[in-house]
Coordinates of C-alpha atoms and ligand atoms in Angstrom, one line a residue:
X203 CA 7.5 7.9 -23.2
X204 CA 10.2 6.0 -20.8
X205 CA 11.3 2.7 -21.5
X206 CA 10.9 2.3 -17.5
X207 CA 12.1 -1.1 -17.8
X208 CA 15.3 -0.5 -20.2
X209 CA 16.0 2.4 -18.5
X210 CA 15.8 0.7 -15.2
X211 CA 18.5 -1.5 -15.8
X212 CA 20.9 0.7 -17.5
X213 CA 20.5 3.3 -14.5
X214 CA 21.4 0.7 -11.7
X215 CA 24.4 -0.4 -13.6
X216 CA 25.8 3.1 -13.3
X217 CA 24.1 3.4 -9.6
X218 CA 26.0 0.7 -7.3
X219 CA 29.4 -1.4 -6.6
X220 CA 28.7 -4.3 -4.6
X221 CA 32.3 -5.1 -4.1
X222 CA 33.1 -1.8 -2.3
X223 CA 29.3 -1.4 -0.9
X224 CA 29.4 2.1 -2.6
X225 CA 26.1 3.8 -4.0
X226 CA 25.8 6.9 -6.6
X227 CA 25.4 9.9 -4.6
X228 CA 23.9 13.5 -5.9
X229 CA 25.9 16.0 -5.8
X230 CA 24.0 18.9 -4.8
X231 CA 26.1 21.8 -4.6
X232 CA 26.0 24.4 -7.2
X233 CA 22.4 22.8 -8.9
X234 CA 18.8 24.5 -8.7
X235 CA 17.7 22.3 -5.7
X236 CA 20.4 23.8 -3.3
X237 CA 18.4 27.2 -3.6
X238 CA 15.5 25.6 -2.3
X239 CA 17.3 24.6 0.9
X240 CA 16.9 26.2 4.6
X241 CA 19.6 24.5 5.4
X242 CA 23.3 24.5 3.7
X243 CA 24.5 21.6 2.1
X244 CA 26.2 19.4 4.2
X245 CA 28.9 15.7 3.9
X246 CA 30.7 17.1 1.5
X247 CA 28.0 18.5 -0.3
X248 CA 26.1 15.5 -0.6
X249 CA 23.5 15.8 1.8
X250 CA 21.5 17.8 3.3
X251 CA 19.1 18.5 6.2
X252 CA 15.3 18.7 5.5
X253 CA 12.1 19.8 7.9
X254 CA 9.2 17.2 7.7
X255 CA 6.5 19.2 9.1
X256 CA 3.0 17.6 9.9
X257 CA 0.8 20.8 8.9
X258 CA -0.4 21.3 5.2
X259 CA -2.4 23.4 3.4
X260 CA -5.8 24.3 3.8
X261 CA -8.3 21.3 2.7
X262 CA -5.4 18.8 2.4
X263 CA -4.9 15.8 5.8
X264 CA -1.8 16.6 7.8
X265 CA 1.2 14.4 6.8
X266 CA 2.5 12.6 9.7
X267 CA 4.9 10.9 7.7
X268 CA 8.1 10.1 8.8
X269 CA 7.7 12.0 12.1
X270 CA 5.0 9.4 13.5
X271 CA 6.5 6.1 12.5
X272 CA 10.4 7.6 13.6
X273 CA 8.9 8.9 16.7
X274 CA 7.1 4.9 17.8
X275 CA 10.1 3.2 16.8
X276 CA 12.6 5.7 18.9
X277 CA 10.4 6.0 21.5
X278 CA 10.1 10.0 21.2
X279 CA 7.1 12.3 22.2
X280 CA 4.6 11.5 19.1
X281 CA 2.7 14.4 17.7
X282 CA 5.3 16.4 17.0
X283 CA 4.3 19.2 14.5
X284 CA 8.4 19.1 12.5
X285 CA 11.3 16.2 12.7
X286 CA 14.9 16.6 11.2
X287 CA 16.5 14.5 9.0
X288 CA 19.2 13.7 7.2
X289 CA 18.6 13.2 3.5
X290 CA 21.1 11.5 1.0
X291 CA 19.5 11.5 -2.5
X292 CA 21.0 8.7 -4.8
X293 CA 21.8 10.2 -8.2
X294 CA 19.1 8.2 -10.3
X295 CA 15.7 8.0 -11.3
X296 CA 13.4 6.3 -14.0
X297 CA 10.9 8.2 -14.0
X298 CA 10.8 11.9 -15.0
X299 CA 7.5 13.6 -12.7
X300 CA 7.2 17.0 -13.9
X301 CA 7.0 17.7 -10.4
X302 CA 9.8 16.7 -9.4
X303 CA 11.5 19.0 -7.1
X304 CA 14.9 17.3 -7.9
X305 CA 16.6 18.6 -11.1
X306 CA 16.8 16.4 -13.9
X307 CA 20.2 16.4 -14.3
X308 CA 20.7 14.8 -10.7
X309 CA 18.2 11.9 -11.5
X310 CA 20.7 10.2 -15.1
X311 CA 23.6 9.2 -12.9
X312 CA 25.8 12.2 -14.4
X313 CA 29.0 11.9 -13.3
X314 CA 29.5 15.8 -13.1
X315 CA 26.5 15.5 -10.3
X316 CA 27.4 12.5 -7.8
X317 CA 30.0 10.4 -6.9
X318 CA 30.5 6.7 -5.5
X319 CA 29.9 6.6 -1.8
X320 CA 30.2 3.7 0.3
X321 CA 27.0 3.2 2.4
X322 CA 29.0 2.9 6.0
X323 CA 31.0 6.3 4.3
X324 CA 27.6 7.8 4.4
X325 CA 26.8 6.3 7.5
X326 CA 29.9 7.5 8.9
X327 CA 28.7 11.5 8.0
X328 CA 26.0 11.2 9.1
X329 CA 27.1 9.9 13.0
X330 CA 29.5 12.7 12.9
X331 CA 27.0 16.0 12.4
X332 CA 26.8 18.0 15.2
X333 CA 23.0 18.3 16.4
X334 CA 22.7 14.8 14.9
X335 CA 18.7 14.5 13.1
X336 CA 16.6 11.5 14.3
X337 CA 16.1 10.8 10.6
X338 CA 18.1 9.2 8.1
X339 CA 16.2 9.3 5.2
X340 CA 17.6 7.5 1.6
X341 CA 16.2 9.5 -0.9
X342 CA 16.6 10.1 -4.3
X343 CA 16.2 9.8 -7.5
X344 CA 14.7 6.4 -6.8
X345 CA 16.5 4.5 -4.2
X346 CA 15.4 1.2 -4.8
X347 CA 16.8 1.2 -8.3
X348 CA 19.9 0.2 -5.4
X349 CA 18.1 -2.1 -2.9
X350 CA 21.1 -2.6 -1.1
X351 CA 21.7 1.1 0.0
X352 CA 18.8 0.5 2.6
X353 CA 20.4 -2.9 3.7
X354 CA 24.1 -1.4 4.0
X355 CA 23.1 1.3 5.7
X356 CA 21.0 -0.4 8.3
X357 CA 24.0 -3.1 8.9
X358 CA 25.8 -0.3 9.0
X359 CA 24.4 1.6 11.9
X360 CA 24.1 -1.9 13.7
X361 CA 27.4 -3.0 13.4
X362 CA 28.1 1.2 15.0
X363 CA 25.4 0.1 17.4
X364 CA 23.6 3.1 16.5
X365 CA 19.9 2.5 18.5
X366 CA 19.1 6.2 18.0
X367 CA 18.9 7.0 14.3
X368 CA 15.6 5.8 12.3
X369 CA 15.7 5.1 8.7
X370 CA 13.3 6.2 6.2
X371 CA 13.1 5.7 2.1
X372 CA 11.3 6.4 -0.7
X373 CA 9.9 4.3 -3.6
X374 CA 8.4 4.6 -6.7
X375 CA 7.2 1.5 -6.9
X376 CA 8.3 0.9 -10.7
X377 CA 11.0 -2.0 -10.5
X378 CA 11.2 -5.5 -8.8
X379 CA 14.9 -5.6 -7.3
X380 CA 13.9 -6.0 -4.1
X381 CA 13.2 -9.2 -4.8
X382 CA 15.6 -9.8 -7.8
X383 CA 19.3 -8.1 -6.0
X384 CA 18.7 -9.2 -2.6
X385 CA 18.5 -13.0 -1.3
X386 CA 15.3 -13.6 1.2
X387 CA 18.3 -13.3 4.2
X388 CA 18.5 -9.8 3.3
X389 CA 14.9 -8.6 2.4
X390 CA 14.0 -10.4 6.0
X391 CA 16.6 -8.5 7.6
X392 CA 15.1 -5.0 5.6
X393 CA 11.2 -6.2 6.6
X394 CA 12.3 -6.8 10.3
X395 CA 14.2 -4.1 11.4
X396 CA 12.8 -1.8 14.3
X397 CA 14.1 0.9 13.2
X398 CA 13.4 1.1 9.5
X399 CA 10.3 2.6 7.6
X400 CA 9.3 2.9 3.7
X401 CA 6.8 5.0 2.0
X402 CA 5.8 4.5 -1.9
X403 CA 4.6 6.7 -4.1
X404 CA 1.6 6.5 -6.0
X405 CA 1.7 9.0 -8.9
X406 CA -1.7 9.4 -9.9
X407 CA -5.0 8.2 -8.9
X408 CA -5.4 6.5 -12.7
X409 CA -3.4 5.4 -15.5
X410 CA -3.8 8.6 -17.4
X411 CA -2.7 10.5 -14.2
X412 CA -0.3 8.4 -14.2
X413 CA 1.5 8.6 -17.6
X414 CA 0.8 12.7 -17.4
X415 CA 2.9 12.9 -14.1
X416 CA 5.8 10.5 -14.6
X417 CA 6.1 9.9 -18.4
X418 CA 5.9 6.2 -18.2
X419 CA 3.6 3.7 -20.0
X420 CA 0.1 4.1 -18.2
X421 CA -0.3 -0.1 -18.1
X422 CA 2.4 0.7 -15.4
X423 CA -0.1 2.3 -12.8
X424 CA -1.2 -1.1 -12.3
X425 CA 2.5 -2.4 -11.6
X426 CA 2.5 0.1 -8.3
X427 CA -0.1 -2.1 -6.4
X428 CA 1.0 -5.5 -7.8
X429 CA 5.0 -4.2 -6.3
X430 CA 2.9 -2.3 -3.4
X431 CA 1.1 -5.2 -2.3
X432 CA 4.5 -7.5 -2.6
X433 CA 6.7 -4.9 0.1
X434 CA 3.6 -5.0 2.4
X435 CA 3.8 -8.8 2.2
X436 CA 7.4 -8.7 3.8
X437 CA 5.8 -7.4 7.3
X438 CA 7.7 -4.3 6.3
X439 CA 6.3 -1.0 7.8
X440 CA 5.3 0.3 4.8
X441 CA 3.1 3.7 4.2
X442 CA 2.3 5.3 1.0
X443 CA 2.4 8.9 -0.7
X444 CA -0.5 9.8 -3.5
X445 CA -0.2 12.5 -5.7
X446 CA -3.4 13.7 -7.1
X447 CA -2.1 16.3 -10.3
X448 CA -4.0 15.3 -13.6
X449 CA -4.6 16.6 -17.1
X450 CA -8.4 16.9 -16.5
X451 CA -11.4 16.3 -13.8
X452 CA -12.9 14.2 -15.8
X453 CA -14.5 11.2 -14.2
X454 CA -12.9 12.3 -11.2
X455 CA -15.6 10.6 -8.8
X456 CA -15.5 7.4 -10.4
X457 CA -11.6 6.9 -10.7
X458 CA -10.4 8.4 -7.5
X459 CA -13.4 5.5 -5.9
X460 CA -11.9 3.5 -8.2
X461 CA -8.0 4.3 -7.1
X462 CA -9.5 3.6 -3.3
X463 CA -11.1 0.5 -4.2
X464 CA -7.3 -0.8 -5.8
X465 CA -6.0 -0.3 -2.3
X466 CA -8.5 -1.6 -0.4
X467 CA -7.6 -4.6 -2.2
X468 CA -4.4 -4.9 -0.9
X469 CA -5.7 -4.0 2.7
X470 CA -9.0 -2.9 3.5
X471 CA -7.3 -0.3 6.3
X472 CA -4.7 0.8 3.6
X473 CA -6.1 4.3 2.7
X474 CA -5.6 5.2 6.2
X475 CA -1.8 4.6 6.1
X476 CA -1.6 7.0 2.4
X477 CA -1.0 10.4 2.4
X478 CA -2.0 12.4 -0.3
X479 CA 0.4 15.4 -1.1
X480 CA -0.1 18.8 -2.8
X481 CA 2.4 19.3 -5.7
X482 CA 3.5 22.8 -5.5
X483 CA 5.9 24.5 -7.2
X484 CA 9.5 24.2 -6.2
X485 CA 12.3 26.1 -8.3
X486 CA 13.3 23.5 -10.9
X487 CA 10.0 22.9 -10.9
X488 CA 8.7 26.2 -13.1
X489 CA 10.6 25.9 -16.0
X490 CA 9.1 22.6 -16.8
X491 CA 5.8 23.8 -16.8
X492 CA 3.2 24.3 -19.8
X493 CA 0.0 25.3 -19.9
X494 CA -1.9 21.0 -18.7
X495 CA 0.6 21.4 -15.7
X496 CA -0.7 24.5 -14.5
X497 CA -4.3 23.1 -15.0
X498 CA -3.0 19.9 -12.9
X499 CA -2.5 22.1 -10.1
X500 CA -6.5 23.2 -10.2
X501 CA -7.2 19.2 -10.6
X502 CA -5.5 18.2 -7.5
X503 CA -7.6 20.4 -5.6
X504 CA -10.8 18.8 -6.9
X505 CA -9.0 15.5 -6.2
X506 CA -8.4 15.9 -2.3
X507 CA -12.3 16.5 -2.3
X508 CA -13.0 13.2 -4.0
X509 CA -10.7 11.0 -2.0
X510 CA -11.7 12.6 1.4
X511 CA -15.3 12.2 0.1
X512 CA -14.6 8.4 -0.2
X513 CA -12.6 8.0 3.1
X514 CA -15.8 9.7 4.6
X515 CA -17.7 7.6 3.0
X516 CA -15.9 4.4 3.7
X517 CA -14.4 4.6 7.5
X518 CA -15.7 5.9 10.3
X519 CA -14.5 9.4 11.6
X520 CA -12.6 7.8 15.0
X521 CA -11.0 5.6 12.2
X522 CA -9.7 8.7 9.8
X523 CA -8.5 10.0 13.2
X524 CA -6.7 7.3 13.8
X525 CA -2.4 8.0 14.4
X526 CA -1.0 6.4 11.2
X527 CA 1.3 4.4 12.9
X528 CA -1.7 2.8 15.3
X529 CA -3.5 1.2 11.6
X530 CA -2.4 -2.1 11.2
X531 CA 0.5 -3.1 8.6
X532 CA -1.0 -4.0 5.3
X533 CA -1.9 -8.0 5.6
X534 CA -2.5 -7.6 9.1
X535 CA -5.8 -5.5 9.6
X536 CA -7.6 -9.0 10.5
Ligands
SF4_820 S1 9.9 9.2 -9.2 FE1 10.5 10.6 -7.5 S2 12.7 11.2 -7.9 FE2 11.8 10.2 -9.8 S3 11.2 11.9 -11.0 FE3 9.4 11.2 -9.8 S4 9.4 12.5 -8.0 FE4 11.4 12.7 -8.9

C-alpha cells in the first residue's frame, strides 16, 4: 500500500523549480502510451494532441466534459460531439490505478522519461502548433502534486494575451497544496479565471473500491470529498470524474446510494456535474491485469445501473438532462 502522504512529498520535490517556473514534463516518445495515440507526438515529444468525444458506450451518460465548459467560456457552438486539445502530462503521480492508461514509469519522475520545462516554454509550444486546439489541458501523472503549473500557465497565456485557449486539469484529489504552495492571491487568481476549468477524480464509489483501484489506504476515500468540497469552496468551476471498477458487487445498492449521498453533501446538485467513466483497457493497461481486475470490469457495469438508478431516483428527468455547465457551481445551487 502507498504511503500517499510520504510519497507525495518526495514526488513534488523532484516535480517543480519555482525559481525558473519549470515543471517535470513526461517524456512520451518511445513508451507504451505513444502507441495508443491518433495523433503523433508533438513539442518535442512532450505533448500530444487528444480527441474528447461526448459519446460513450452503451448504458454509460455521455461525457460532456471538457467540451461543454471550454465551449461556454470561449463562446463556441456548445454540443459539439469531439473538441481537441493539447495535453501536457506532468511526469508524477501518487497513486498507482491499475487503470491507468499512463505507464508507470512516466508517473516516478524518472529522469530518463521527462525533463524540466518552464510553464510559459510550454505555453510557448503550444501558441505555436499549427491548427492550434481550443484545449489546453495539464494532465498527468497528478498535476496538482505542482499547483503552480495551473497558475503559471494561466499568467502565462495572459501576459501573451491569449483570450482563445481554455484550460483544463485533472485531480486526484489526494493532497492539500493547493492551499499549502500557493498564497490566497494565487488560488483567487486560479478560482476566478474565465477561462480555466478542473475536474477530480473519484476512484471508487467506496473505500474498498477505492484502495483496489489506486493502492492507497482506503481511510483516504474520505480525504477526496473533504479536498473536493474545499476546491468547490474557491468558486472554482469544478466538475468531477467517478470510476466505478471494484473487486465485487457486493452491497452495491447500498454504497453507490451511499457514495451519492457523500456528494450531495457537498452540494445537493453535485451528481449532476460528475461523470462516471468506463475503464477500458488501454495498452499498458493489459499487462497489469489479474484475474479481480478483469472481474472489476463486469462490476462497473453493474455500477452505472446503481448510480443511474439513484440519479433517477433523486432528480427529476429535465434535471439529469440538464447541460453540465447550466448546474450551478458547488456552494451555489441555493
Ligand atoms: S491518479 Fe491518475 S495518473 Fe495517477 S495512477 Fe491514477 S489514473 Fe494514473
Amino acid at each position: 500500500m502507498i504511503d500517499t502522504d510520504a510519497y507525495s512529498t518526495r514526488l513534488r520535490s523532484l516535480a517543480v523549480d519555482r525559481a525558473s517556473r519549470s515543471l517535470l514534463i513526461a517524456d512520451l516518445r518511445g513508451t507504451a502510451q505513444q502507441d495508443d495515440l491518433t495523433e503523433p507526438v508533438n513539442c518535442g515529444g512532450y505533448g500530444r494532441i487528444h480527441h474528447f468525444t461526448r459519446d460513450t458506450s452503451p448504458g454509460w451518460p455521455a461525457n460532456p466534459l471538457p467540451i461543454d465548459p471550454a465551449a461556454k467560456a470561449l463562446g463556441l457552438d456548445t454540443g459539439m460531439a469531439m473538441m481537441r486539445a493539447q495535453v501536457f502530462q506532468n511526469a508524477v503521480c501518487n497513486w498507482r490505478c491499475w487503470w491507468c492508461y499512463v505507464p508507470f514509469e512516466l508517473l516516478s519522475g524518472s529522469p530518463k522519461h521527462s525533463a524540466m520545462l518552464a510553464a510559459g516554454q510550454l505555453v510557448d509550444s503550444y501558441l505555436s502548433l499549427e491548427d492550434r486546439p481550443p484545449v489546453l489541458d495539464l494532465s498527468g501523472g497528478q498535476p496538482d502534486l505542482v499547483p503552480e503549473w495551473v497558475l503559471w500557465t494561466l499568467q502565462a497565456l495572459d501576459q501573451r494575451d491569449v483570450t482563445d485557449a481554455y484550460v483544463w486539469s485533472d485531480d486526484n484529489l489526494s493532497n492539500d497544496y493547493f492551499w499549502t504552495c500557493l498564497t490566497p492571491d494565487e488560488r483567487q487568481y486560479i478560482a476566478a479565471h474565465p477561462r480555466y476549468g478542473r475536474v477530480a477524480c473519484f476512484k471508487g464509489f467506496d473505500p474498498k473500491s477505492f484502495a483496489f483501484n489506486t493502492r492507497a489506504a482506503p481511510d483516504l476515500f474520505d480525504r477526496q470529498f473533504t479536498l473536493f468540497r474545499r476546491l468547490a469552496a474557491t468558486g472554482m468551476d469544478i466538475y468531477g470524474y467517478a470510476t466505478f471498477t471494484a473487486p465485487s458487487p457486493d452491497g452495491m445498492t447500498g454504497e453507490m446510494s451511499g457514495f451519492v449521498d457523500r456528494l450531495q453533501q457537498i452540494d445537493e446538485r453535485l451528481p449532476l456535474r460528475v461523470v462516471p467513466l468506463e475503464i477500458q483497457v488501454w495498452g499498458p493497461v493489459g499487462p497489469r491485469m489479474r484475474g479481480p481486475h478483469e472481474r472489476s470490469l463486469a462490476v462497473q457495469q453493474e455500477a452505472i445501473g446503481a448510480w443511474t438508478a439513484e440519479l433517477a431516483s433523486r432528480f427529476t428527468v429535465a434535471e439529469t438532462a440538464m447541460p453540465i455547465t447550466a448546474v450551478p457551481r458547488p456552494g451555489r445551487s441555493r
